[in-house]
Tab-separated table of C-alpha atoms in Angstrom:
chain	number	residue	atom	x	y	z
A	85	MET	CA	-6.951	-6.320	31.107
A	86	TYR	CA	-3.425	-6.648	30.406
A	87	TYR	CA	-1.666	-3.509	31.255
A	88	GLU	CA	1.929	-2.242	32.156
A	89	LEU	CA	2.832	0.122	34.278
A	90	LEU	CA	6.222	2.185	32.481
A	91	GLY	CA	8.456	4.867	33.008
A	92	ARG	CA	9.048	6.934	36.458
A	93	ARG	CA	8.021	5.225	39.600
A	94	GLU	CA	7.713	8.415	42.045
A	95	PRO	CA	4.352	8.902	43.588
A	96	ASP	CA	4.117	12.020	42.274
A	97	ALA	CA	5.382	11.553	38.876
A	98	PRO	CA	2.924	13.125	36.244
A	99	THR	CA	0.885	9.731	34.360
A	100	VAL	CA	0.382	9.598	31.011
A	101	VAL	CA	-2.117	6.809	29.646
A	102	LEU	CA	-1.976	5.365	25.993
A	103	SER	CA	-4.914	4.174	24.303
A	104	SER	CA	-4.648	2.660	20.749
A	105	GLY	CA	-7.168	2.499	18.253
A	106	LEU	CA	-9.223	-0.299	16.706
A	107	GLY	CA	-6.630	-3.171	17.126
A	108	GLY	CA	-6.587	-2.429	20.776
A	109	SER	CA	-2.725	-3.424	21.557
A	110	ALA	CA	-0.626	-1.571	23.578
A	111	ARG	CA	2.051	-2.756	20.950
A	112	PHE	CA	0.974	0.203	18.761
A	113	TRP	CA	2.505	2.783	20.934
A	114	ALA	CA	6.333	1.124	21.112
A	115	PRO	CA	7.573	4.362	18.946
A	116	GLN	CA	6.623	6.763	21.681
A	117	LEU	CA	7.650	4.690	24.849
A	118	ALA	CA	11.337	5.359	24.842
A	119	LEU	CA	11.081	8.906	25.063
A	120	LEU	CA	7.793	9.037	27.342
A	121	ASN	CA	9.129	6.591	30.067
A	122	GLU	CA	11.956	9.188	30.743
A	123	GLN	CA	9.584	11.868	32.241
A	124	PHE	CA	6.665	10.530	32.724
A	125	ARG	CA	5.043	7.451	34.591
A	126	VAL	CA	3.003	5.623	31.538
A	127	LEU	CA	0.205	3.123	31.755
A	128	VAL	CA	-0.416	1.286	28.337
A	129	TYR	CA	-2.866	-1.526	28.042
A	130	ASP	CA	-4.784	-3.839	25.528
A	131	HIS	CA	-8.539	-3.284	25.558
A	132	ALA	CA	-10.697	-5.562	26.497
A	133	GLY	CA	-11.571	-8.260	23.999
A	134	SER	CA	-8.160	-7.675	21.733
A	135	GLY	CA	-4.536	-8.684	22.328
A	136	ARG	CA	-3.665	-10.197	25.879
A	137	SER	CA	-6.987	-8.941	27.640
A	138	PRO	CA	-9.696	-11.739	26.462
A	139	ALA	CA	-13.133	-11.037	26.618
A	140	THR	CA	-16.530	-11.921	24.953
A	141	LEU	CA	-17.596	-8.393	24.406
A	142	ALA	CA	-21.664	-8.048	24.314
A	143	ASP	CA	-23.545	-7.269	21.173
A	144	ASP	CA	-24.523	-3.663	22.246
A	145	TYR	CA	-20.958	-2.805	23.123
A	146	SER	CA	-20.205	0.804	23.278
A	147	ILE	CA	-17.267	3.310	23.330
A	148	ALA	CA	-18.886	4.032	26.735
A	149	ASP	CA	-17.872	0.430	27.871
A	150	MET	CA	-14.466	1.189	27.036
A	151	ALA	CA	-14.396	4.224	29.160
A	152	ALA	CA	-15.617	2.432	32.054
A	153	GLU	CA	-13.195	-0.471	31.510
A	154	LEU	CA	-10.190	2.059	31.555
A	155	LEU	CA	-11.874	3.932	34.501
A	156	GLY	CA	-11.960	0.568	36.455
A	157	LEU	CA	-8.377	-0.265	35.936
A	158	LEU	CA	-7.291	3.291	36.701
A	159	ASP	CA	-9.317	2.959	39.850
A	160	SER	CA	-7.641	-0.295	40.720
A	161	LEU	CA	-4.154	1.503	40.143
A	162	GLU	CA	-5.133	4.418	42.148
A	163	ILE	CA	-4.436	6.491	39.175
A	164	THR	CA	-6.903	9.834	40.063
A	165	GLN	CA	-5.357	12.498	37.440
A	166	CYS	CA	-3.618	11.341	34.215
A	167	HIS	CA	-2.712	13.115	30.490
A	168	PHE	CA	-4.542	10.804	28.324
A	169	VAL	CA	-3.337	10.055	24.755
A	170	GLY	CA	-5.564	7.866	22.224
A	171	HIS	CA	-5.416	7.323	19.052
A	172	ALA	CA	-8.530	7.075	16.655
A	173	LEU	CA	-11.351	4.927	18.693
A	174	GLY	CA	-8.478	5.377	21.298
A	175	GLY	CA	-9.286	9.036	20.740
A	176	LEU	CA	-13.152	8.524	21.150
A	177	VAL	CA	-12.265	6.881	24.542
A	178	GLY	CA	-10.772	10.092	25.572
A	179	LEU	CA	-13.727	12.014	25.035
A	180	GLU	CA	-15.720	9.516	26.975
A	181	LEU	CA	-13.443	9.709	30.141
A	182	ALA	CA	-13.718	13.567	29.843
A	183	LEU	CA	-17.674	13.259	29.942
A	184	GLN	CA	-17.799	10.236	32.821
A	185	ARG	CA	-15.051	11.796	35.073
A	186	PRO	CA	-13.880	15.219	34.262
A	187	ALA	CA	-11.331	15.672	37.006
A	188	LEU	CA	-9.529	12.560	35.999
A	189	LEU	CA	-7.653	14.681	32.947
A	190	ARG	CA	-5.365	17.035	33.381
A	191	SER	CA	-5.092	17.285	29.405
A	192	GLN	CA	-5.761	14.987	26.186
A	193	VAL	CA	-4.077	14.126	23.117
A	194	LEU	CA	-6.687	12.824	20.387
A	195	VAL	CA	-4.974	11.548	17.206
A	196	ASN	CA	-7.153	11.505	13.939
A	197	ALA	CA	-10.194	10.963	16.201
A	198	TRP	CA	-13.442	12.363	15.782
A	199	SER	CA	-16.844	13.288	17.349
A	200	SER	CA	-19.737	11.641	15.320
A	201	PRO	CA	-19.950	9.617	11.930
A	202	ASN	CA	-18.935	10.745	8.470
A	203	PRO	CA	-19.453	9.155	5.346
A	204	HIS	CA	-16.228	8.259	3.993
A	205	SER	CA	-14.905	6.629	7.375
A	206	ALA	CA	-18.393	4.445	7.102
A	207	ARG	CA	-17.242	3.728	3.681
A	208	CYS	CA	-13.977	2.612	4.924
A	209	PHE	CA	-15.303	0.386	7.857
A	210	ALA	CA	-17.633	-1.227	5.736
A	211	VAL	CA	-14.803	-2.083	3.150
A	212	ARG	CA	-12.737	-3.704	5.952
A	213	LYS	CA	-16.008	-5.307	7.557
A	214	ASN	CA	-16.500	-7.289	4.401
A	215	LEU	CA	-13.113	-8.375	4.150
A	216	LEU	CA	-13.561	-10.023	7.458
A	217	ASN	CA	-16.549	-11.277	6.922
A	218	HIS	CA	-16.497	-12.586	3.356
A	219	SER	CA	-12.458	-12.954	2.950
A	220	GLY	CA	-11.246	-13.714	6.536
A	221	PRO	CA	-8.706	-12.643	8.926
A	222	ALA	CA	-5.836	-12.806	6.300
A	223	ALA	CA	-7.520	-10.549	4.004
A	224	TYR	CA	-8.540	-8.158	6.462
A	225	VAL	CA	-4.562	-7.726	7.952
A	226	GLN	CA	-3.165	-7.368	4.273
A	227	ALA	CA	-5.428	-4.306	3.712
A	228	GLN	CA	-5.102	-3.048	7.248
A	229	ALA	CA	-1.680	-1.003	6.131
A	230	LEU	CA	-3.596	0.343	3.280
A	231	PHE	CA	-5.765	2.569	5.640
A	232	LEU	CA	-2.967	3.056	8.273
A	233	TYR	CA	0.210	4.251	6.294
A	234	PRO	CA	0.954	6.203	2.848
A	235	ALA	CA	2.142	4.539	0.105
A	236	ASP	CA	5.464	5.444	-0.098
A	237	TRP	CA	6.147	4.210	3.547
A	238	ILE	CA	4.451	1.132	2.866
A	239	ALA	CA	6.858	0.486	-0.654
A	240	GLU	CA	9.831	1.486	1.922
A	241	HIS	CA	8.971	-1.068	4.708
A	242	SER	CA	7.679	-3.800	3.018
A	243	ALA	CA	9.742	-6.353	5.472
A	244	GLN	CA	8.739	-4.713	8.487
A	245	LEU	CA	4.867	-5.010	7.316
A	246	ALA	CA	5.341	-8.552	6.514
A	247	GLU	CA	6.763	-9.000	10.199
A	248	ASP	CA	3.680	-7.172	11.410
A	249	ASP	CA	1.257	-8.812	9.412
A	250	ALA	CA	2.503	-12.210	10.473
A	251	HIS	CA	2.121	-10.950	14.157
A	252	ALA	CA	-1.401	-9.584	13.805
A	253	LEU	CA	-2.410	-12.677	11.753
A	254	ALA	CA	-1.114	-15.006	14.812
A	255	HIS	CA	-2.680	-12.685	17.364
A	256	PHE	CA	-6.080	-11.648	15.687
A	257	PRO	CA	-8.772	-11.176	17.747
A	258	GLU	CA	-12.283	-13.072	17.682
A	259	PRO	CA	-14.167	-11.776	14.734
A	260	ALA	CA	-17.483	-11.117	16.434
A	261	ASN	CA	-15.234	-9.057	19.148
A	262	LEU	CA	-13.642	-6.857	15.916
A	263	LEU	CA	-17.074	-6.337	14.600
A	264	ARG	CA	-18.464	-5.473	18.074
A	265	ARG	CA	-15.747	-2.635	18.549
A	266	ILE	CA	-16.050	-1.639	14.781
A	267	ALA	CA	-19.954	-1.006	15.365
A	268	ALA	CA	-19.413	0.945	18.356
A	269	LEU	CA	-17.078	3.486	16.945
A	270	GLN	CA	-19.660	3.684	13.873
A	271	ALA	CA	-22.405	4.405	16.170
A	272	PHE	CA	-20.320	6.878	18.495
A	273	ASP	CA	-21.874	10.405	18.426
A	274	VAL	CA	-21.060	13.081	21.455
A	275	GLU	CA	-21.473	16.105	19.167
A	276	ALA	CA	-24.330	17.693	21.196
A	277	ARG	CA	-22.015	17.177	24.210
A	278	LEU	CA	-18.554	18.610	23.201
A	279	GLY	CA	-19.136	22.015	25.340
A	280	GLU	CA	-19.259	20.039	28.019
A	281	ILE	CA	-15.633	18.997	27.886
A	282	GLN	CA	-13.223	21.451	29.916
A	283	ALA	CA	-9.909	19.522	29.416
A	284	PRO	CA	-7.302	20.999	27.465
A	285	THR	CA	-7.152	18.945	24.518
A	286	LEU	CA	-4.666	18.595	21.579
A	287	LEU	CA	-6.068	17.616	18.180
A	288	ILE	CA	-3.386	15.701	16.011
A	289	ALA	CA	-4.344	15.430	12.875
A	290	ASN	CA	-2.573	14.429	9.183
A	291	ARG	CA	-3.961	15.973	5.887
A	292	ASP	CA	-2.980	12.522	4.138
A	293	ASP	CA	-5.086	10.480	6.376
A	294	MET	CA	-7.151	7.816	4.262
A	295	LEU	CA	-9.426	6.626	6.692
A	296	VAL	CA	-10.575	9.784	8.696
A	297	PRO	CA	-10.582	12.960	7.105
A	298	TRP	CA	-8.784	15.876	8.923
A	299	GLN	CA	-11.529	17.909	8.933
A	300	CYS	CA	-12.994	15.736	11.747
A	301	SER	CA	-10.288	16.679	14.328
A	302	GLN	CA	-10.227	20.541	13.236
A	303	HIS	CA	-14.082	20.210	13.760
A	304	LEU	CA	-13.067	18.860	17.281
A	305	ALA	CA	-10.613	21.904	17.864
A	306	GLU	CA	-13.243	24.540	17.011
A	307	GLN	CA	-16.059	23.061	19.311
A	308	LEU	CA	-13.840	21.700	22.503
A	309	PRO	CA	-13.925	24.840	25.002
A	310	HIS	CA	-9.770	24.411	25.136
A	311	GLY	CA	-9.161	22.479	21.725
A	312	GLN	CA	-5.935	23.354	19.728
A	313	LEU	CA	-5.304	21.578	16.329
A	314	VAL	CA	-1.447	20.433	14.941
A	315	LEU	CA	-2.127	19.553	11.280
A	316	LEU	CA	0.360	17.271	10.015
A	317	GLU	CA	1.165	17.022	6.229
A	318	TYR	CA	2.704	13.633	5.984
A	319	GLY	CA	1.953	10.191	7.950
A	320	GLY	CA	-1.655	8.974	6.982
A	321	HIS	CA	-3.419	7.357	9.858
A	322	ALA	CA	-1.036	6.323	11.871
A	323	SER	CA	1.601	8.738	12.075
A	324	SER	CA	3.101	7.734	15.388
A	325	VAL	CA	4.365	4.937	13.321
A	326	SER	CA	5.350	5.906	10.154
A	327	ASP	CA	6.583	9.513	10.804
A	328	THR	CA	7.971	9.159	14.484
A	329	ALA	CA	10.122	12.011	14.935
A	330	THR	CA	7.433	14.303	13.767
A	331	PHE	CA	4.682	13.066	15.940
A	332	ASN	CA	6.840	12.390	19.000
A	333	ARG	CA	7.964	16.272	18.847
A	334	VAL	CA	4.225	17.459	18.828
A	335	LEU	CA	3.358	15.260	21.408
A	336	LEU	CA	5.871	15.726	23.803
A	337	ASP	CA	6.124	19.420	23.587
A	338	TYR	CA	2.651	19.480	24.565
A	339	LEU	CA	2.704	17.023	27.382
A	340	ALA	CA	5.507	19.180	28.793
A	341	ALA	CA	3.380	22.103	28.476
A	342	SER	CA	1.158	20.628	30.054
A	343	ALA	CA	2.623	18.779	33.098
């Protein structure tokens, strides 16, 4: 898989691994890198079958497979402990890591994640699949901002979003891979195993997230033995982009306390 190892280079520097959501691209974390690189060794990567990590995903591809792929990368880099930060689907990868290799995680931050399917998100992903299958990648990309950001932020950042859309369309993954990644996140369910996860976990959720109800994060905070919730009022599904200052403050405060 394509990856970049950034930030501090000391052998004993604490490591933060950033895992993006459905799009799978390391580029998603650009608003966080400057600050994180000052304090941590930072690993970003493109998920298999997306971005710069070409692959043909299996029909039964799963979140467990995504976690195993990341573990293979971490092993190749001799990273034995890290702080993990995952957005949405990336947060599901974090829950799987905590189950597959508990000793790896010093802490984890899960952003607008979930532990089992919910009807609202299922409806949203059904719409996205229909757009891809029946209208094509351009329609899928055009609709993406509606699921990610607040309406006022979209209105104020039309030029930036036009550039983002052009980049996303130029680097659009194989539709079959994207559909398999959606199927994987829709099938994900670790509800019965949440009590096994001992890693200190911060859940960041947004009250105005229109893709994943914030109550999914509240539930995780209640069910994980060492979970805590920070509920943000603004930012939509991707407040790391739309309200970077607030998001970065919450993230850095938690990582500093956990280092």
